[in-house]
Amino acid sequence: MPAQSPLNILIVDDEPLARDRLRTLLADLAVQLPSVVVGEAANGVQALDLLQVHTVDVVLADIRMPGMDGIELATHLGRLEKPPAVIFCTAYDNYAVQAFDLNAVDYLLKPVRAQRLLAALQKVPASRPDGTLFARIGQEIRGGGRTHLSCHERGRLLLVPVGEVLYFKADLKYVTARTAEREYLLDEALTHLEGEFADRFLRLHRSVLVAKTALAGFEKAAGDDAEAYGWALLRGVPEKLPVSRRQWAPAKALVKSS
């Protein structure tokens, strides 16, 4: 029989000792299951940077990490053309972890045991992340939406910090996310973004969500303006956003109370 190709593995954990333990276990299992650790990262943002230059078969990821946790990392991995499998290594045995297992994404409880790691890695070819599932469960666990959104641009995966987004605007099948510096095209649904980030963004129009902190004021539209009942003025950018008749009063009330 031909020799088994080594699995390319990325280890993601904010604790150096935990990363060292996984490296040691993988070395101990090398005869039974060859692998190569192509890199280490302390959070999801660092992991996605490494994935721009490394091909990975499986990501061993902690769940609770600063910057970007393992669940949010998995949502972005699910958007890759060839997403790696995800195995969570966590100290938290709760309903979310059980849900991952039911959806063919394995989990290991810390301290990770060699045979349990081997069994998980042997399932890797059939295991791929479900980005929709992770987005929902991640929101439940952290009590809020993602910290970053992702988009593909010129063959690269770019991360957009949600805290820097001034507004989302829907146009045909894409949504534009506008920051103070530039625009990003997202493969997202405006209704999903509205539900996920309800605390941060306000609906102004059927095609527009605005960051509540970005609102500077309003002006009434001309009587013959068919696009909007009024216009929202923003901090930091010259654009005006259309406001529907239905959202005019709630949006003005929000600015007045802030």
mmCIF file with all atom_site columns, N, CA and C in Angstrom, residues 134-185:
data_model
loop_
_atom_site.group_PDB
_atom_site.id
_atom_site.type_symbol
_atom_site.label_atom_id
_atom_site.label_alt_id
_atom_site.label_comp_id
_atom_site.label_asym_id
_atom_site.label_entity_id
_atom_site.label_seq_id
_atom_site.pdbx_PDB_ins_code
_atom_site.Cartn_x
_atom_site.Cartn_y
_atom_site.Cartn_z
_atom_site.occupancy
_atom_site.B_iso_or_equiv
_atom_site.pdbx_formal_charge
_atom_site.auth_seq_id
_atom_site.auth_comp_id
_atom_site.auth_asym_id
_atom_site.auth_atom_id
_atom_site.pdbx_PDB_model_num
ATOM 1   N N  . PHE A 1 134 ? -21.650 27.587 12.813 1.00 0.00 ? 134 PHE A N  1
ATOM 2   C CA . PHE A 1 134 ? -20.715 28.233 13.722 1.00 0.00 ? 134 PHE A CA 1
ATOM 3   C C  . PHE A 1 134 ? -21.116 29.678 14.008 1.00 0.00 ? 134 PHE A C  1
ATOM 4   N N  . ALA A 1 135 ? -21.630 30.383 12.996 1.00 0.00 ? 135 ALA A N  1
ATOM 5   C CA . ALA A 1 135 ? -22.040 31.768 13.205 1.00 0.00 ? 135 ALA A CA 1
ATOM 6   C C  . ALA A 1 135 ? -23.142 31.845 14.247 1.00 0.00 ? 135 ALA A C  1
ATOM 7   N N  . ARG A 1 136 ? -24.104 30.927 14.172 1.00 0.00 ? 136 ARG A N  1
ATOM 8   C CA . ARG A 1 136 ? -25.216 30.939 15.124 1.00 0.00 ? 136 ARG A CA 1
ATOM 9   C C  . ARG A 1 136 ? -24.744 30.572 16.524 1.00 0.00 ? 136 ARG A C  1
ATOM 10  N N  . ILE A 1 137 ? -23.994 29.479 16.631 1.00 0.00 ? 137 ILE A N  1
ATOM 11  C CA . ILE A 1 137 ? -23.547 29.024 17.941 1.00 0.00 ? 137 ILE A CA 1
ATOM 12  C C  . ILE A 1 137 ? -22.561 30.016 18.553 1.00 0.00 ? 137 ILE A C  1
ATOM 13  N N  . GLY A 1 138 ? -21.684 30.570 17.730 1.00 0.00 ? 138 GLY A N  1
ATOM 14  C CA . GLY A 1 138 ? -20.727 31.546 18.232 1.00 0.00 ? 138 GLY A CA 1
ATOM 15  C C  . GLY A 1 138 ? -21.410 32.751 18.826 1.00 0.00 ? 138 GLY A C  1
ATOM 16  N N  . GLN A 1 139 ? -22.484 33.205 18.193 1.00 0.00 ? 139 GLN A N  1
ATOM 17  C CA . GLN A 1 139 ? -23.207 34.351 18.713 1.00 0.00 ? 139 GLN A CA 1
ATOM 18  C C  . GLN A 1 139 ? -23.828 34.031 20.065 1.00 0.00 ? 139 GLN A C  1
ATOM 19  N N  . GLU A 1 140 ? -24.326 32.806 20.214 1.00 0.00 ? 140 GLU A N  1
ATOM 20  C CA . GLU A 1 140 ? -24.925 32.399 21.481 1.00 0.00 ? 140 GLU A CA 1
ATOM 21  C C  . GLU A 1 140 ? -23.879 32.344 22.599 1.00 0.00 ? 140 GLU A C  1
ATOM 22  N N  . ILE A 1 141 ? -22.682 31.844 22.269 1.00 0.00 ? 141 ILE A N  1
ATOM 23  C CA . ILE A 1 141 ? -21.652 31.672 23.294 1.00 0.00 ? 141 ILE A CA 1
ATOM 24  C C  . ILE A 1 141 ? -21.054 33.011 23.736 1.00 0.00 ? 141 ILE A C  1
ATOM 25  N N  . ARG A 1 142 ? -20.709 33.858 22.772 1.00 0.00 ? 142 ARG A N  1
ATOM 26  C CA . ARG A 1 142 ? -20.034 35.106 23.154 1.00 0.00 ? 142 ARG A CA 1
ATOM 27  C C  . ARG A 1 142 ? -21.015 36.228 23.435 1.00 0.00 ? 142 ARG A C  1
ATOM 28  N N  . GLY A 1 143 ? -22.318 35.990 23.203 1.00 0.00 ? 143 GLY A N  1
ATOM 29  C CA . GLY A 1 143 ? -23.312 37.001 23.496 1.00 0.00 ? 143 GLY A CA 1
ATOM 30  C C  . GLY A 1 143 ? -23.337 38.130 22.486 1.00 0.00 ? 143 GLY A C  1
ATOM 31  N N  . GLY A 1 144 ? -22.807 37.924 21.305 1.00 0.00 ? 144 GLY A N  1
ATOM 32  C CA . GLY A 1 144 ? -22.795 38.953 20.264 1.00 0.00 ? 144 GLY A CA 1
ATOM 33  C C  . GLY A 1 144 ? -22.296 38.382 18.963 1.00 0.00 ? 144 GLY A C  1
ATOM 34  N N  . GLY A 1 145 ? -22.265 39.208 17.939 1.00 0.00 ? 145 GLY A N  1
ATOM 35  C CA . GLY A 1 145 ? -21.859 38.753 16.616 1.00 0.00 ? 145 GLY A CA 1
ATOM 36  C C  . GLY A 1 145 ? -20.358 38.621 16.468 1.00 0.00 ? 145 GLY A C  1
ATOM 37  N N  . ARG A 1 146 ? -19.952 38.330 15.252 1.00 0.00 ? 146 ARG A N  1
ATOM 38  C CA . ARG A 1 146 ? -18.535 38.191 14.925 1.00 0.00 ? 146 ARG A CA 1
ATOM 39  C C  . ARG A 1 146 ? -17.778 39.499 15.161 1.00 0.00 ? 146 ARG A C  1
ATOM 40  N N  . THR A 1 147 ? -16.485 39.401 15.376 1.00 0.00 ? 147 THR A N  1
ATOM 41  C CA . THR A 1 147 ? -15.652 40.600 15.480 1.00 0.00 ? 147 THR A CA 1
ATOM 42  C C  . THR A 1 147 ? -15.161 41.041 14.110 1.00 0.00 ? 147 THR A C  1
ATOM 43  N N  . HIS A 1 148 ? -15.116 40.114 13.152 1.00 0.00 ? 148 HIS A N  1
ATOM 44  C CA . HIS A 1 148 ? -14.639 40.408 11.806 1.00 0.00 ? 148 HIS A CA 1
ATOM 45  C C  . HIS A 1 148 ? -15.575 39.797 10.765 1.00 0.00 ? 148 HIS A C  1
ATOM 46  N N  . LEU A 1 149 ? -15.604 40.418 9.594  1.00 0.00 ? 149 LEU A N  1
ATOM 47  C CA . LEU A 1 149 ? -16.243 39.849 8.417  1.00 0.00 ? 149 LEU A CA 1
ATOM 48  C C  . LEU A 1 149 ? -15.139 39.542 7.422  1.00 0.00 ? 149 LEU A C  1
ATOM 49  N N  . SER A 1 150 ? -15.420 38.675 6.475  1.00 0.00 ? 150 SER A N  1
ATOM 50  C CA . SER A 1 150 ? -14.383 38.307 5.508  1.00 0.00 ? 150 SER A CA 1
ATOM 51  C C  . SER A 1 150 ? -14.892 38.484 4.085  1.00 0.00 ? 150 SER A C  1
ATOM 52  N N  . CYS A 1 151 ? -13.961 38.810 3.204  1.00 0.00 ? 151 CYS A N  1
ATOM 53  C CA . CYS A 1 151 ? -14.292 38.910 1.782  1.00 0.00 ? 151 CYS A CA 1
ATOM 54  C C  . CYS A 1 151 ? -13.097 38.439 0.962  1.00 0.00 ? 151 CYS A C  1
ATOM 55  N N  . HIS A 1 152 ? -13.387 37.975 -0.240 1.00 0.00 ? 152 HIS A N  1
ATOM 56  C CA . HIS A 1 152 ? -12.336 37.534 -1.161 1.00 0.00 ? 152 HIS A CA 1
ATOM 57  C C  . HIS A 1 152 ? -12.027 38.668 -2.128 1.00 0.00 ? 152 HIS A C  1
ATOM 58  N N  . GLU A 1 153 ? -10.742 38.978 -2.254 1.00 0.00 ? 153 GLU A N  1
ATOM 59  C CA . GLU A 1 153 ? -10.327 40.055 -3.141 1.00 0.00 ? 153 GLU A CA 1
ATOM 60  C C  . GLU A 1 153 ? -8.992  39.696 -3.771 1.00 0.00 ? 153 GLU A C  1
ATOM 61  N N  . ARG A 1 154 ? -8.987  39.588 -5.088 1.00 0.00 ? 154 ARG A N  1
ATOM 62  C CA . ARG A 1 154 ? -7.771  39.239 -5.834 1.00 0.00 ? 154 ARG A CA 1
ATOM 63  C C  . ARG A 1 154 ? -7.118  37.966 -5.294 1.00 0.00 ? 154 ARG A C  1
ATOM 64  N N  . GLY A 1 155 ? -7.944  36.980 -4.996 1.00 0.00 ? 155 GLY A N  1
ATOM 65  C CA . GLY A 1 155 ? -7.432  35.688 -4.558 1.00 0.00 ? 155 GLY A CA 1
ATOM 66  C C  . GLY A 1 155 ? -7.036  35.617 -3.099 1.00 0.00 ? 155 GLY A C  1
ATOM 67  N N  . ARG A 1 156 ? -7.264  36.691 -2.342 1.00 0.00 ? 156 ARG A N  1
ATOM 68  C CA . ARG A 1 156 ? -6.912  36.699 -0.926 1.00 0.00 ? 156 ARG A CA 1
ATOM 69  C C  . ARG A 1 156 ? -8.163  36.843 -0.078 1.00 0.00 ? 156 ARG A C  1
ATOM 70  N N  . LEU A 1 157 ? -8.087  36.317 1.146  1.00 0.00 ? 157 LEU A N  1
ATOM 71  C CA . LEU A 1 157 ? -9.165  36.479 2.110  1.00 0.00 ? 157 LEU A CA 1
ATOM 72  C C  . LEU A 1 157 ? -8.832  37.678 2.993  1.00 0.00 ? 157 LEU A C  1
ATOM 73  N N  . LEU A 1 158 ? -9.664  38.721 2.928  1.00 0.00 ? 158 LEU A N  1
ATOM 74  C CA . LEU A 1 158 ? -9.450  39.919 3.729  1.00 0.00 ? 158 LEU A CA 1
ATOM 75  C C  . LEU A 1 158 ? -10.407 39.935 4.915  1.00 0.00 ? 158 LEU A C  1
ATOM 76  N N  . LEU A 1 159 ? -9.921  40.398 6.042  1.00 0.00 ? 159 LEU A N  1
ATOM 77  C CA . LEU A 1 159 ? -10.754 40.534 7.235  1.00 0.00 ? 159 LEU A CA 1
ATOM 78  C C  . LEU A 1 159 ? -11.142 41.997 7.423  1.00 0.00 ? 159 LEU A C  1
ATOM 79  N N  . VAL A 1 160 ? -12.419 42.205 7.729  1.00 0.00 ? 160 VAL A N  1
ATOM 80  C CA . VAL A 1 160 ? -12.945 43.546 7.944  1.00 0.00 ? 160 VAL A CA 1
ATOM 81  C C  . VAL A 1 160 ? -13.434 43.640 9.393  1.00 0.00 ? 160 VAL A C  1
ATOM 82  N N  . PRO A 1 161 ? -12.751 44.404 10.250 1.00 0.00 ? 161 PRO A N  1
ATOM 83  C CA . PRO A 1 161 ? -13.224 44.538 11.637 1.00 0.00 ? 161 PRO A CA 1
ATOM 84  C C  . PRO A 1 161 ? -14.612 45.166 11.677 1.00 0.00 ? 161 PRO A C  1
ATOM 85  N N  . VAL A 1 162 ? -15.549 44.505 12.327 1.00 0.00 ? 162 VAL A N  1
ATOM 86  C CA . VAL A 1 162 ? -16.923 45.013 12.384 1.00 0.00 ? 162 VAL A CA 1
ATOM 87  C C  . VAL A 1 162 ? -16.969 46.381 13.042 1.00 0.00 ? 162 VAL A C  1
ATOM 88  N N  . GLY A 1 163 ? -16.114 46.613 14.031 1.00 0.00 ? 163 GLY A N  1
ATOM 89  C CA . GLY A 1 163 ? -16.094 47.893 14.725 1.00 0.00 ? 163 GLY A CA 1
ATOM 90  C C  . GLY A 1 163 ? -15.696 49.062 13.846 1.00 0.00 ? 163 GLY A C  1
ATOM 91  N N  . GLU A 1 164 ? -15.110 48.803 12.664 1.00 0.00 ? 164 GLU A N  1
ATOM 92  C CA . GLU A 1 164 ? -14.711 49.874 11.756 1.00 0.00 ? 164 GLU A CA 1
ATOM 93  C C  . GLU A 1 164 ? -15.732 50.133 10.651 1.00 0.00 ? 164 GLU A C  1
ATOM 94  N N  . VAL A 1 165 ? -16.765 49.305 10.568 1.00 0.00 ? 165 VAL A N  1
ATOM 95  C CA . VAL A 1 165 ? -17.755 49.450 9.503  1.00 0.00 ? 165 VAL A CA 1
ATOM 96  C C  . VAL A 1 165 ? -18.715 50.588 9.841  1.00 0.00 ? 165 VAL A C  1
ATOM 97  N N  . LEU A 1 166 ? -18.861 51.529 8.907  1.00 0.00 ? 166 LEU A N  1
ATOM 98  C CA . LEU A 1 166 ? -19.780 52.647 9.079  1.00 0.00 ? 166 LEU A CA 1
ATOM 99  C C  . LEU A 1 166 ? -21.185 52.295 8.609  1.00 0.00 ? 166 LEU A C  1
ATOM 100 N N  . TYR A 1 167 ? -21.257 51.544 7.515  1.00 0.00 ? 167 TYR A N  1
ATOM 101 C CA . TYR A 1 167 ? -22.572 51.115 7.039  1.00 0.00 ? 167 TYR A CA 1
ATOM 102 C C  . TYR A 1 167 ? -22.441 49.911 6.109  1.00 0.00 ? 167 TYR A C  1
ATOM 103 N N  . PHE A 1 168 ? -23.546 49.212 5.950  1.00 0.00 ? 168 PHE A N  1
ATOM 104 C CA . PHE A 1 168 ? -23.704 48.146 4.964  1.00 0.00 ? 168 PHE A CA 1
ATOM 105 C C  . PHE A 1 168 ? -24.758 48.597 3.962  1.00 0.00 ? 168 PHE A C  1
ATOM 106 N N  . LYS A 1 169 ? -24.485 48.357 2.688  1.00 0.00 ? 169 LYS A N  1
ATOM 107 C CA . LYS A 1 169 ? -25.448 48.736 1.655  1.00 0.00 ? 169 LYS A CA 1
ATOM 108 C C  . LYS A 1 169 ? -25.593 47.587 0.665  1.00 0.00 ? 169 LYS A C  1
ATOM 109 N N  . ALA A 1 170 ? -26.827 47.133 0.480  1.00 0.00 ? 170 ALA A N  1
ATOM 110 C CA . ALA A 1 170 ? -27.094 46.005 -0.414 1.00 0.00 ? 170 ALA A CA 1
ATOM 111 C C  . ALA A 1 170 ? -27.239 46.495 -1.846 1.00 0.00 ? 170 ALA A C  1
ATOM 112 N N  . ASP A 1 171 ? -26.654 45.713 -2.766 1.00 0.00 ? 171 ASP A N  1
ATOM 113 C CA . ASP A 1 171 ? -26.759 46.027 -4.193 1.00 0.00 ? 171 ASP A CA 1
ATOM 114 C C  . ASP A 1 171 ? -26.710 44.719 -4.959 1.00 0.00 ? 171 ASP A C  1
ATOM 115 N N  . LEU A 1 172 ? -27.835 44.316 -5.533 1.00 0.00 ? 172 LEU A N  1
ATOM 116 C CA . LEU A 1 172 ? -27.944 43.038 -6.232 1.00 0.00 ? 172 LEU A CA 1
ATOM 117 C C  . LEU A 1 172 ? -27.587 41.899 -5.277 1.00 0.00 ? 172 LEU A C  1
ATOM 118 N N  . LYS A 1 173 ? -26.603 41.058 -5.627 1.00 0.00 ? 173 LYS A N  1
ATOM 119 C CA . LYS A 1 173 ? -26.316 39.884 -4.799 1.00 0.00 ? 173 LYS A CA 1
ATOM 120 C C  . LYS A 1 173 ? -25.253 40.141 -3.741 1.00 0.00 ? 173 LYS A C  1
ATOM 121 N N  . TYR A 1 174 ? -24.634 41.324 -3.741 1.00 0.00 ? 174 TYR A N  1
ATOM 122 C CA . TYR A 1 174 ? -23.568 41.609 -2.780 1.00 0.00 ? 174 TYR A CA 1
ATOM 123 C C  . TYR A 1 174 ? -23.983 42.707 -1.807 1.00 0.00 ? 174 TYR A C  1
ATOM 124 N N  . VAL A 1 175 ? -23.230 42.776 -0.705 1.00 0.00 ? 175 VAL A N  1
ATOM 125 C CA . VAL A 1 175 ? -23.381 43.851 0.264  1.00 0.00 ? 175 VAL A CA 1
ATOM 126 C C  . VAL A 1 175 ? -22.045 44.580 0.366  1.00 0.00 ? 175 VAL A C  1
ATOM 127 N N  . THR A 1 176 ? -22.099 45.891 0.296  1.00 0.00 ? 176 THR A N  1
ATOM 128 C CA . THR A 1 176 ? -20.894 46.701 0.463  1.00 0.00 ? 176 THR A CA 1
ATOM 129 C C  . THR A 1 176 ? -20.755 47.098 1.924  1.00 0.00 ? 176 THR A C  1
ATOM 130 N N  . ALA A 1 177 ? -19.577 46.865 2.494  1.00 0.00 ? 177 ALA A N  1
ATOM 131 C CA . ALA A 1 177 ? -19.251 47.337 3.835  1.00 0.00 ? 177 ALA A CA 1
ATOM 132 C C  . ALA A 1 177 ? -18.309 48.526 3.679  1.00 0.00 ? 177 ALA A C  1
ATOM 133 N N  . ARG A 1 178 ? -18.684 49.646 4.250  1.00 0.00 ? 178 ARG A N  1
ATOM 134 C CA . ARG A 1 178 ? -17.892 50.870 4.118  1.00 0.00 ? 178 ARG A CA 1
ATOM 135 C C  . ARG A 1 178 ? -17.211 51.196 5.434  1.00 0.00 ? 178 ARG A C  1
ATOM 136 N N  . THR A 1 179 ? -15.894 51.325 5.399  1.00 0.00 ? 179 THR A N  1
ATOM 137 C CA . THR A 1 179 ? -15.139 51.842 6.537  1.00 0.00 ? 179 THR A CA 1
ATOM 138 C C  . THR A 1 179 ? -14.673 53.249 6.191  1.00 0.00 ? 179 THR A C  1
ATOM 139 N N  . ALA A 1 180 ? -13.987 53.901 7.095  1.00 0.00 ? 180 ALA A N  1
ATOM 140 C CA . ALA A 1 180 ? -13.497 55.248 6.812  1.00 0.00 ? 180 ALA A CA 1
ATOM 141 C C  . ALA A 1 180 ? -12.490 55.250 5.669  1.00 0.00 ? 180 ALA A C  1
ATOM 142 N N  . GLU A 1 181 ? -11.807 54.114 5.460  1.00 0.00 ? 181 GLU A N  1
ATOM 143 C CA . GLU A 1 181 ? -10.753 54.060 4.454  1.00 0.00 ? 181 GLU A CA 1
ATOM 144 C C  . GLU A 1 181 ? -11.227 53.601 3.089  1.00 0.00 ? 181 GLU A C  1
ATOM 145 N N  . ARG A 1 182 ? -12.169 52.622 3.045  1.00 0.00 ? 182 ARG A N  1
ATOM 146 C CA . ARG A 1 182 ? -12.501 52.013 1.761  1.00 0.00 ? 182 ARG A CA 1
ATOM 147 C C  . ARG A 1 182 ? -13.771 51.192 1.848  1.00 0.00 ? 182 ARG A C  1
ATOM 148 N N  . GLU A 1 183 ? -14.148 50.589 0.711  1.00 0.00 ? 183 GLU A N  1
ATOM 149 C CA . GLU A 1 183 ? -15.300 49.698 0.649  1.00 0.00 ? 183 GLU A CA 1
ATOM 150 C C  . GLU A 1 183 ? -14.834 48.260 0.452  1.00 0.00 ? 183 GLU A C  1
ATOM 151 N N  . TYR A 1 184 ? -15.650 47.315 0.945  1.00 0.00 ? 184 TYR A N  1
ATOM 152 C CA . TYR A 1 184 ? -15.409 45.887 0.774  1.00 0.00 ? 184 TYR A CA 1
ATOM 153 C C  . TYR A 1 184 ? -16.691 45.237 0.263  1.00 0.00 ? 184 TYR A C  1
ATOM 154 N N  . LEU A 1 185 ? -16.558 44.313 -0.675 1.00 0.00 ? 185 LEU A N  1
ATOM 155 C CA . LEU A 1 185 ? -17.712 43.563 -1.159 1.00 0.00 ? 185 LEU A CA 1
ATOM 156 C C  . LEU A 1 185 ? -17.827 42.264 -0.364 1.00 0.00 ? 185 LEU A C  1
#
